[in-house]
C-alpha cells in the first residue's frame, strides 16, 4: 500500500467515524456549552437578584454608601466604608504573613526536604486546610487573643509603638488577630498549590542551573521559582480569595466595631462578618437592602482584586517569555 | 457486591416505608423565628408529640426578623419573636396577628474582676458605662453603691453582641427606658450603633471575650450565665431595691406588670414596678393569626398553645427559662379563646 492510499483510507475511516459519532460529539458540545452558559447565567441572576433587593439602599444613600462610615440600624443610616476597609486590610495582612510562610514551606517540601519527611508534612498541611473555620475562631478567642494581648501586643507597642500601626490599648481581638487567623487558614492552600507547581518544574531546569555552577539557592531562585511564577501567583490568589470571603473565624476575633482605624490593635469589621451578624434580625426593607448592597460590594471587591491579580499574572507571564527568549 | 447493594436498598426502602406510614397520619406544623427560646420550644414540641400523637412540629430558629418575615408571608403556621412587632410590621401582615407570650428571659450584666466580687449597679451606672462616660472600675459612682468592694484602677472594656439578637433588644430597651441620653443617641433595636466597646458573636463570644479580658463587662442571657457560672450583678429596680437576677425575680417582673398588661401583650417588661422584679426581663412570643386559614391546623395549634401555657410551663425551669406568672396565664387563656376559623372560635371545640 502506498502512503497516499494509506492516508486516504485513514481519513475515510475518520470521516465515517465522525459520521457515526456525530450525535455524540454534538451532545458533548451541547452539554459543555450549557455548563459554561449556566455559570454565566447564575452569576448574572445573582447580580440582578441582589441589585433588586438592594434597591431601597441604592435609592436612600446612593454613592454615599461607599464612603461614609456610620452604621446605625436604629436610625437606618448606613455606610459601608469600615467594612470594605476591614476586609481589604485583614486580607492584606493575612497575605503579608502567609505568602512567605506558605512559599517557604512549599520550597522546603519540593526542593530541600529529605524524601522520607515529605509525605507526613504534606499530609499535615492538607489536614490544616480541612479544619472548619469555626474551630479556628474558637481557638482565636481562647488561645490566640489572650496570647496577643499579654505578650505580642505589649512587646510590639514597646518596640514599634512609634508607628501608628501599633498604638492603642491591647484588647487581643482586633485587626491583628483577624489577620493572623486568616494567615493560618490560607497557608495550607498556598503551600499545597505552590508545592504542586514547584514539582511540575522540569528537572532539566534544575540540572542546567546546577551545571552552570549555581548554588542551591540560586538554582531555586533562578531556575525553579521564576519558571513557576504564574502558578505561584495563582496559589497566592487562591489564598486571597479565601481570605476575602472568610466569615466565621474573622467575626469571632476581629472585635466587630465598624470604624476605620489605622492601628492594627484596634477592632474592625469585615463585609462578610456584618452580613453574617445582622442578616437574620434585619427586619426593615432598607436595613435588609443595605446588607444586601454590602454583599454586592463584596462581590465587586472580589472581582476587582481578582482582575488586578490577573493583570499581574499576565505582566509576569510576559516577563518570563522575554527571559526565555 | 450487587446483591449486597440490592439488599441494602431493600432494607432502606423498608425502613423508609415503615416510617412514612404513621407520619402521613400526622399533621405537620411549621414554625420559624427566634433563636433564644429554641431549646424550650424543641423540648415542648417533643413532649407535646407524646401528649397528642397527631401533632408534629418543625421549628427553624432563623432569628426573630426571619420569623416575622415568614409569618407575614404566610410561609409558616406560626412565627416566633423576641421583640414585639411594630405597628408598621403588623400593618404589613395579611391578617390580624396575635402575640402569645410563651416564657420569659432575662439579661444579666457579667464582668471579669480579680476575685469576681458580687457587684451592684444602678441604672445610671449601666447607661454611663455603655455610653462611655464611666471608663474606670474605681469610678466614684460604682464605688458609692458597692461599699466594701475593692475596685481596681482599671479600664472597663465594654463587650456587646455583634450579631443582631433579642438579647441585645432587651438590653438596649432597658437602657433606653432608664437613660434619656441613650434613648436619644442610640435607641433600641436588635443591633445598634454602639458608642463604645467590642462585639462578640453570640452569648459564647461575649462571655469568652469577658473571661479572657480582666476588666471587661458585658451582657448575656440569664440562662447562659447560670449554666456557665458567670458572675451576675444585682441591678437596682424601679422600686429602688437591688435585685439579683434569677428565674424567680424574672417571673416577678411579669407578675408586677400584669395589672396594666395591654390586651395584645406587645409590652416591654423592662424596668417594671414591684419590689422583687428584676428589671431587665422580657417575654418571648409566638406569632399566630387570629383567623386561622385551616381548621384542622388551627385547632391543633390552639390545643398546643393551651397545653404550653399550662402543662408546658413545668419544663421551663430545667432549661433555665422563667415561667409565666399565673395572672398572665389567665390573660393568655382569654386571648386563645379569640382565635377563630371563619369566625368560629377554635378553643371551644377542644
XYZ file of C-alpha atoms in Angstrom:
675
model
C 0.000 0.000 0.000
C 1.340 3.392 -0.856
C 1.474 6.109 1.699
C -1.123 8.124 -0.228
C -3.555 5.223 -0.219
C -2.904 4.607 3.439
C -3.601 8.201 4.362
C -6.708 8.191 2.187
C -8.123 5.092 3.887
C -7.241 6.596 7.278
C -9.006 9.845 6.516
C -12.060 7.992 5.193
C -12.084 5.987 8.420
C -12.010 9.198 10.458
C -14.772 10.665 8.318
C -17.004 7.629 8.725
C -16.270 7.551 12.457
C -17.213 11.205 12.634
C -20.458 10.467 10.823
C -21.198 7.655 13.208
C -20.325 9.550 16.360
C -21.605 12.895 15.155
C -24.517 12.891 17.567
C -22.166 12.060 20.461
C -19.904 14.977 19.635
C -22.841 17.283 19.257
C -24.270 16.122 22.563
C -20.900 16.626 24.251
C -20.523 20.073 22.757
C -24.058 20.994 23.791
C -23.540 19.808 27.348
C -20.239 21.635 27.721
C -21.695 24.794 26.246
C -24.715 24.503 28.542
C -22.471 24.143 31.563
C -20.495 27.239 30.630
C -23.625 29.242 29.878
C -25.311 28.196 33.100
C -22.353 29.593 35.036
C -22.720 32.940 33.314
C -26.486 32.851 33.851
C -26.002 32.049 37.518
C -23.681 34.979 38.094
C -25.957 37.321 36.160
C -29.018 36.121 38.046
C -27.197 36.636 41.338
C -26.225 40.168 40.465
C -29.715 41.041 39.233
C -31.375 39.468 42.265
C -29.074 41.209 44.707
C -29.300 44.548 42.955
C -33.089 44.318 43.072
C -33.114 43.584 46.797
C -30.551 46.332 47.436
C -32.673 48.914 45.613
C -34.031 50.641 48.768
C -30.457 51.194 49.909
C -29.285 52.442 46.476
C -32.122 54.953 46.473
C -31.606 56.136 50.035
C -27.831 56.515 50.064
C -26.511 56.466 46.501
C -22.734 56.733 46.281
C -22.627 57.969 49.882
C -22.923 54.315 50.899
C -19.361 53.727 49.720
C -17.540 56.444 51.614
C -19.472 57.111 54.831
C -18.772 55.114 57.945
C -21.874 55.378 60.150
C -23.672 52.086 60.610
C -26.772 52.756 62.671
C -29.590 50.204 62.242
C -31.865 52.151 64.630
C -31.693 55.448 62.722
C -31.297 53.487 59.450
C -28.205 55.347 58.352
C -25.794 53.034 56.610
C -22.269 53.464 55.239
C -20.034 50.620 54.131
C -16.561 52.144 54.310
C -15.405 50.472 57.580
C -16.423 47.061 56.254
C -14.645 47.465 52.920
C -11.584 48.754 54.749
C -11.683 45.886 57.251
C -11.996 43.242 54.543
C -9.114 44.656 52.497
C -6.770 45.281 55.439
C -7.342 41.932 57.157
C -6.835 40.061 53.876
C -3.726 42.070 53.020
C -2.298 41.423 56.475
C -3.040 37.733 56.043
C -1.140 37.714 52.726
C 1.846 39.540 54.222
C 2.141 36.810 56.832
C 1.038 33.797 54.790
C 2.914 34.275 51.498
C 6.468 33.977 52.881
C 5.386 31.157 55.191
C 3.469 29.243 52.544
C 6.065 29.653 49.804
C 8.878 28.814 52.222
C 7.138 25.634 53.283
C 6.429 24.709 49.642
C 10.057 25.261 48.602
C 11.223 23.172 51.522
C 8.812 20.356 50.680
C 9.534 20.371 46.943
C 13.241 21.150 46.814
C 15.058 20.705 50.093
C 13.404 18.276 52.482
C 14.677 14.707 52.758
C 12.369 12.500 50.743
C 11.081 10.444 53.704
C 9.827 13.509 55.562
C 7.804 14.954 52.649
C 4.644 12.802 52.791
C 3.934 13.289 56.532
C 4.431 17.066 56.361
C 2.368 17.342 53.185
C -0.353 15.335 54.887
C -0.302 17.629 57.923
C -0.522 20.742 55.749
C -3.544 19.337 53.930
C -5.088 18.415 57.276
C -4.948 22.036 58.414
C -6.789 23.021 55.227
C -9.667 20.758 56.269
C -10.199 22.280 59.743
C -13.590 24.087 59.871
C -13.345 27.837 60.295
C -15.440 27.929 63.477
C -12.729 25.849 65.136
C -10.128 28.414 64.103
C -12.423 31.104 65.505
C -12.787 29.442 68.898
C -9.066 28.842 69.061
C -8.665 32.507 68.185
C -10.856 33.661 71.088
C -9.443 31.343 73.716
C -5.786 30.962 72.755
C -4.643 33.493 70.178
C -6.352 36.614 71.574
C -5.083 36.230 75.183
C -1.596 35.466 73.867
C -1.649 38.554 71.662
C -2.945 40.739 74.497
C -0.492 39.523 77.133
C 2.674 39.061 75.100
C 2.698 40.142 71.483
C 0.875 43.467 71.616
C 2.762 44.843 74.665
C 6.058 43.855 73.028
C 5.096 45.379 69.673
C 3.831 48.507 71.409
C 7.094 48.897 73.327
C 9.395 48.322 70.356
C 7.435 49.677 67.373
C 4.948 51.868 69.222
C 6.172 54.956 67.354
C 4.407 53.621 64.253
C 0.677 54.387 64.172
C 0.151 50.729 63.225
C 0.994 49.535 66.721
C -0.669 52.054 69.001
C -3.632 51.890 71.319
C -4.751 49.601 74.127
C -4.136 45.867 73.603
C -7.504 44.080 73.514
C -6.198 40.869 71.982
C -9.020 40.756 69.476
C -8.858 43.181 66.567
C -7.419 43.562 63.079
C -4.106 41.891 64.015
C -5.847 38.807 65.416
C -8.055 38.610 62.315
C -5.028 38.879 60.004
C -3.173 36.137 61.866
C -6.168 33.775 61.933
C -6.696 34.335 58.202
C -2.996 33.765 57.548
C -3.106 30.435 59.369
C -6.177 29.469 57.374
C -4.721 30.269 53.958
C -1.166 28.977 54.461
C -2.167 25.368 53.718
C -3.777 26.411 50.422
C -0.760 28.412 49.347
C 1.630 25.652 50.416
C -0.270 22.797 48.790
C -0.758 24.529 45.444
C 2.761 26.026 45.337
C 4.271 22.619 46.085
C 2.446 21.120 43.109
C 3.624 23.982 40.918
C 7.241 23.544 42.016
C 7.104 19.779 41.491
C 5.874 20.407 37.947
C 9.019 22.379 37.081
C 11.068 20.096 34.748
C 14.220 18.711 36.302
C 16.216 19.856 33.294
C 15.785 23.409 34.624
C 17.487 22.499 37.889
C 20.179 20.411 36.194
C 21.013 23.229 33.812
C 21.360 25.744 36.612
C 23.418 23.407 38.760
C 25.545 22.553 35.740
C 26.325 26.224 35.284
C 27.684 26.268 38.809
C 24.688 27.827 40.580
C 24.262 27.201 44.298
C 21.150 25.534 45.702
C 19.561 28.915 46.474
C 20.456 30.346 43.067
C 19.016 27.295 41.355
C 15.755 27.597 43.275
C 15.524 31.304 42.659
C 16.531 31.488 39.014
C 15.508 28.142 37.571
C 12.579 26.997 39.698
C 10.722 29.989 41.147
C 10.979 32.086 38.014
C 9.752 29.197 35.893
C 6.760 28.591 38.137
C 5.965 32.250 38.753
C 2.475 32.415 37.307
C 1.486 29.204 39.034
C 2.752 30.552 42.340
C 0.776 33.747 41.905
C -2.241 31.566 41.243
C -1.629 29.828 44.569
C -1.484 33.173 46.374
C -4.693 34.284 44.647
C -6.481 31.173 45.833
C -5.472 32.088 49.378
C -6.534 35.684 48.894
C -9.940 34.576 47.642
C -10.489 32.566 50.766
C -9.304 35.427 52.993
C -11.687 37.934 51.375
C -14.721 35.754 51.853
C -13.944 34.152 55.218
C -16.706 34.886 57.708
C -16.955 32.890 60.878
C -13.382 32.812 62.157
C -12.887 36.506 61.419
C -16.135 37.525 63.097
C -15.050 35.778 66.252
C -11.741 37.615 66.610
C -11.971 40.961 64.801
C -13.924 42.823 67.502
C -16.836 43.767 65.219
C -16.568 47.520 65.535
C -17.477 49.430 62.365
C -14.747 52.074 62.315
C -11.705 52.846 60.217
C -8.636 52.756 62.463
C -5.012 52.809 61.327
C -3.807 50.771 64.302
C -3.747 47.004 63.854
C -4.564 46.662 67.564
C -7.929 48.363 67.083
C -11.073 46.340 66.468
C -12.505 46.334 62.943
C -15.250 44.723 60.913
C -15.493 42.964 57.566
C -18.175 42.817 54.893
C -18.770 39.091 55.270
C -18.957 39.439 59.066
C -21.598 42.145 59.140
C -23.811 40.167 56.782
C -23.465 37.047 58.921
C -24.065 39.000 62.129
C -27.036 41.119 61.218
C -28.883 39.447 58.365
C -31.076 37.178 60.486
C -32.533 40.018 62.557
C -32.791 42.684 59.871
C -36.492 43.429 59.555
C -36.934 46.633 57.560
C -36.512 46.754 53.791
C -33.892 49.484 53.984
C -31.785 47.612 56.559
C -32.009 44.421 54.536
C -31.214 46.393 51.380
C -28.099 47.867 52.978
C -26.858 44.407 53.998
C -27.500 43.037 50.525
C -25.709 46.006 48.987
C -22.731 45.068 51.176
C -22.945 41.599 49.655
C -22.923 43.132 46.201
C -19.946 45.251 47.195
C -18.071 42.177 48.422
C -18.777 40.636 45.040
C -17.382 43.732 43.314
C -14.298 43.914 45.534
C -13.555 40.238 44.860
C -13.918 40.740 41.119
C -11.693 43.836 41.143
C -8.998 42.191 43.255
C -9.054 39.133 41.009
C -8.878 41.258 37.870
C -5.887 43.164 39.237
C -4.225 39.867 40.066
C -4.920 38.570 36.533
C -3.220 41.642 35.137
C -0.284 40.918 37.403
C -0.077 37.329 36.147
C -0.171 38.478 32.514
C 2.544 41.047 33.004
C 4.690 38.484 34.827
C 3.985 35.889 32.149
C 5.252 38.379 29.558
C 8.427 38.904 31.555
C 9.067 35.180 31.726
C 8.733 34.875 27.974
C 11.239 37.645 27.462
C 13.718 35.914 29.744
C 13.279 32.704 27.806
C 13.845 34.441 24.513
C -21.453 -6.749 45.504
C -24.622 -6.064 43.538
C -26.651 -8.397 45.700
C -25.271 -6.687 48.756
C -26.276 -3.299 47.379
C -29.713 -4.535 46.425
C -30.177 -5.902 49.925
C -29.165 -2.569 51.395
C -31.583 -0.705 49.149
C -34.417 -3.069 50.021
C -33.871 -2.666 53.746
C -33.565 1.101 53.290
C -36.883 1.182 51.456
C -38.448 -0.972 54.149
C -37.264 1.421 56.822
C -38.467 4.446 54.880
C -41.785 2.766 54.097
C -42.447 1.878 57.702
C -41.505 5.390 58.699
C -43.803 7.015 56.165
C -46.972 5.213 57.254
C -47.591 6.849 60.666
C -46.114 10.208 59.610
C -48.703 10.579 56.867
C -51.423 10.394 59.508
C -49.852 13.282 61.419
C -50.297 16.967 60.897
C -47.069 18.885 60.405
C -46.972 22.371 61.890
C -44.273 24.637 60.551
C -42.823 27.467 62.563
C -39.833 29.756 62.370
C -38.244 32.573 64.303
C -36.392 33.454 67.482
C -33.270 31.572 68.492
C -33.367 32.479 72.202
C -36.345 30.228 73.102
C -35.309 27.449 70.702
C -34.231 24.980 73.467
C -37.561 25.225 75.328
C -39.583 25.169 72.094
C -37.924 21.995 70.901
C -38.470 20.452 74.332
C -42.155 21.405 74.159
C -42.641 20.075 70.644
C -41.000 16.849 71.701
C -43.098 16.458 74.862
C -46.290 17.526 73.149
C -45.857 14.892 70.443
C -46.305 12.351 73.254
C -49.465 14.026 74.527
C -51.027 14.439 71.094
C -49.926 11.713 68.663
C -51.296 13.628 65.705
C -49.030 16.646 66.080
C -45.602 17.067 64.652
C -43.698 20.353 64.733
C -40.926 21.660 62.594
C -39.324 24.790 64.010
C -36.498 26.676 62.299
C -34.608 29.021 64.615
C -33.704 31.564 61.961
C -33.941 34.660 64.157
C -36.823 36.937 65.131
C -36.544 39.048 61.973
C -36.847 35.939 59.814
C -39.776 34.694 61.913
C -41.667 37.936 61.404
C -40.968 37.895 57.642
C -42.089 34.278 57.271
C -45.345 34.587 59.219
C -46.125 37.801 57.344
C -45.623 35.937 54.086
C -47.712 33.022 55.499
C -44.995 30.516 54.632
C -45.213 29.101 58.177
C -48.097 28.247 60.513
C -46.658 30.244 63.367
C -43.809 32.678 63.886
C -41.703 33.487 66.915
C -40.049 36.690 68.009
C -38.051 38.022 70.940
C -39.212 41.565 70.301
C -42.813 42.709 69.778
C -43.711 43.556 66.179
C -44.040 47.252 65.423
C -47.336 48.762 64.261
C -45.749 49.179 60.853
C -44.875 45.472 60.674
C -48.340 44.428 61.880
C -49.877 46.625 59.191
C -47.976 44.698 56.501
C -49.309 41.319 57.655
C -52.239 39.964 55.581
C -54.276 39.215 58.730
C -54.610 40.054 62.380
C -51.505 38.684 64.131
C -51.634 37.799 67.831
C -48.661 37.843 70.174
C -48.787 34.873 72.553
C -46.215 35.113 75.360
C -44.529 31.753 75.976
C -41.768 32.193 78.553
C -39.624 34.945 79.990
C -35.965 35.577 79.634
C -33.663 37.967 81.428
C -30.398 39.613 80.523
C -27.651 39.962 83.102
C -24.549 42.074 83.485
C -21.441 39.939 83.760
C -17.847 41.019 84.288
C -14.266 39.967 84.921
C -12.662 41.456 88.025
C -9.993 39.896 90.247
C -11.802 37.628 92.736
C -15.136 38.212 90.935
C -16.811 40.120 93.797
C -20.626 40.436 93.890
C -21.351 43.813 92.325
C -24.390 46.096 92.389
C -25.275 48.544 89.651
C -27.770 51.332 89.348
C -29.469 52.066 86.013
C -27.383 55.270 85.688
C -24.132 53.380 86.095
C -25.044 50.846 83.403
C -26.098 53.582 80.994
C -22.972 55.622 81.706
C -20.685 52.626 81.189
C -22.319 51.800 77.862
C -22.274 55.451 76.806
C -18.555 55.617 77.577
C -18.910 58.118 80.420
C -17.703 55.772 83.144
C -14.447 54.275 81.923
C -12.709 53.051 85.093
C -13.734 50.425 87.623
C -12.884 52.670 90.593
C -15.272 55.411 89.419
C -16.920 57.172 92.362
C -20.423 56.209 91.164
C -19.634 52.484 91.144
C -17.840 52.702 94.491
C -20.810 54.506 96.084
C -23.188 51.545 95.642
C -20.564 48.864 96.264
C -19.198 49.631 99.725
C -16.619 47.161 100.931
C -15.629 46.016 97.438
C -12.107 46.955 96.417
C -12.407 48.285 92.887
C -9.190 48.463 90.840
C -7.933 51.446 88.878
C -8.573 49.539 85.679
C -10.189 50.456 82.381
C -13.641 48.976 81.742
C -13.782 47.133 78.428
C -17.377 47.004 77.249
C -18.369 43.866 75.310
C -21.682 43.649 73.441
C -23.292 41.247 70.981
C -22.168 41.698 67.385
C -24.975 39.594 65.917
C -28.473 41.002 65.820
C -30.349 39.408 68.720
C -33.301 39.594 71.058
C -30.859 39.711 73.953
C -29.492 42.984 72.648
C -33.026 44.268 72.136
C -33.933 43.659 75.800
C -30.683 45.230 76.986
C -30.939 48.445 74.960
C -34.689 48.661 75.567
C -33.831 48.806 79.259
C -31.097 51.392 78.733
C -33.482 53.494 76.619
C -36.014 53.492 79.434
C -33.595 54.467 82.198
C -31.458 56.961 80.254
C -32.824 59.782 78.141
C -29.408 60.253 76.615
C -29.242 56.614 75.490
C -32.727 56.867 74.043
C -31.791 59.966 72.045
C -28.309 58.928 70.958
C -28.593 55.179 70.408
C -32.163 53.942 70.788
C -33.472 50.377 70.663
C -33.127 47.587 68.148
C -31.694 44.110 67.671
C -28.453 45.781 66.500
C -27.496 49.336 67.400
C -24.684 51.783 66.790
C -22.697 51.172 69.975
C -20.900 54.233 71.388
C -18.111 52.081 72.890
C -16.934 48.527 73.128
C -16.179 45.364 71.207
C -18.636 42.977 69.604
C -18.639 39.251 70.344
C -20.678 36.782 68.293
C -23.375 35.104 70.355
C -23.513 34.627 74.106
C -20.414 32.461 73.897
C -18.494 35.160 72.009
C -19.357 37.816 74.592
C -18.674 35.514 77.549
C -15.406 34.294 76.023
C -14.174 37.824 75.472
C -15.087 38.783 79.058
C -13.466 35.690 80.557
C -10.243 36.454 78.717
C -10.041 40.153 79.453
C -9.526 41.428 83.001
C -11.692 44.499 83.467
C -14.267 43.515 80.833
C -18.025 43.937 81.310
C -20.906 42.866 79.112
C -24.362 41.341 78.986
C -25.525 37.767 78.360
C -28.742 35.805 78.757
C -29.568 34.746 82.315
C -29.696 31.066 81.335
C -26.255 31.275 79.760
C -24.801 32.983 82.831
C -26.261 30.374 85.217
C -25.106 27.438 83.092
C -21.580 28.790 82.858
C -21.277 30.099 86.400
C -20.634 33.650 85.308
C -20.839 36.412 87.912
C -24.049 38.412 87.507
C -24.571 41.832 89.030
C -27.609 42.933 91.033
C -29.430 45.856 89.488
C -31.496 48.495 91.269
C -35.086 48.217 90.060
C -37.780 50.854 89.685
C -38.838 50.332 93.311
C -35.325 51.270 94.410
C -34.343 47.751 95.528
C -31.208 45.919 94.384
C -32.391 42.640 92.869
C -30.273 39.683 91.873
C -31.140 38.152 88.529
C -32.791 34.737 88.875
C -35.706 32.777 87.427
C -37.965 33.885 90.302
C -37.148 37.579 90.003
C -37.684 37.355 86.240
C -41.165 35.882 86.645
C -41.772 38.588 89.269
C -41.106 41.190 86.572
C -44.037 39.863 84.518
C -46.280 39.469 87.582
C -45.648 43.088 88.508
C -46.636 44.205 85.002
C -49.767 42.019 84.831
C -52.095 44.691 86.220
C -51.552 47.013 83.298
C -50.841 44.436 80.615
C -52.051 45.606 77.184
C -54.531 43.236 75.566
C -52.196 42.353 72.714
C -49.243 41.546 75.034
C -46.984 43.762 72.953
C -45.313 45.077 76.026
C -41.806 45.703 77.141
C -41.264 44.328 80.638
C -38.048 46.186 81.290
C -37.897 48.453 84.317
C -41.221 47.191 85.760
C -42.682 48.155 89.135
C -42.512 45.673 92.021
C -40.065 45.141 94.868
C -38.856 41.735 93.681
C -38.840 42.383 89.967
C -35.514 42.064 88.149
C -35.639 44.999 85.770
C -34.025 43.589 82.601
C -36.521 40.919 81.575
C -38.801 40.254 78.642
C -41.402 37.923 77.198
C -40.705 35.983 74.080
C -43.705 35.485 71.822
C -45.244 33.108 69.336
C -46.978 34.913 66.468
C -50.217 33.349 65.217
C -53.014 34.595 63.011
C -56.215 35.386 64.861
C -58.217 33.950 61.999
C -56.661 30.614 61.106
C -56.654 29.683 57.405
C -57.013 25.929 58.062
C -59.439 24.430 60.555
C -57.514 21.254 61.433
C -54.227 23.048 61.813
C -55.837 25.897 63.712
C -57.439 23.513 66.211
C -54.183 21.724 66.702
C -52.303 24.967 67.198
C -54.754 26.293 69.790
C -54.667 22.966 71.629
C -50.901 23.107 71.703
C -50.856 26.709 72.919
C -53.273 25.828 75.740
C -51.021 22.920 76.759
C -47.966 25.176 76.523
C -49.170 27.852 78.934
C -50.334 25.197 81.442
C -48.564 21.821 81.464
C -45.724 23.068 79.299
C -44.612 25.630 81.840
C -43.224 22.977 84.165
C -40.400 22.260 81.716
C -39.168 25.838 81.781
C -37.115 25.818 84.968
C -34.948 22.845 83.939
C -33.942 24.776 80.864
C -33.479 27.976 82.894
C -36.347 29.965 81.400
C -38.717 31.833 83.699
C -42.342 30.545 83.601
C -45.301 32.865 83.028
C -46.876 34.097 86.273
C -50.477 32.817 86.932
C -52.003 36.246 86.270
C -50.520 36.316 82.782
C -51.592 32.704 82.087
C -55.201 33.786 82.770
C -54.833 36.684 80.377
C -53.367 34.444 77.654
C -56.249 31.958 78.095
C -58.670 34.724 77.204
C -56.646 35.554 74.103
C -56.569 31.920 72.933
C -60.366 31.925 73.035
C -60.307 34.615 70.352
C -58.509 32.507 67.771
C -61.032 31.524 65.133
C -61.563 29.678 61.866
C -64.037 31.603 59.691
C -65.497 33.293 62.733
C -65.856 30.100 64.820
C -63.680 30.064 67.954
C -61.325 27.092 67.860
C -60.689 26.733 71.577
C -64.265 25.726 72.492
C -64.037 22.803 70.119
C -61.104 21.364 72.012
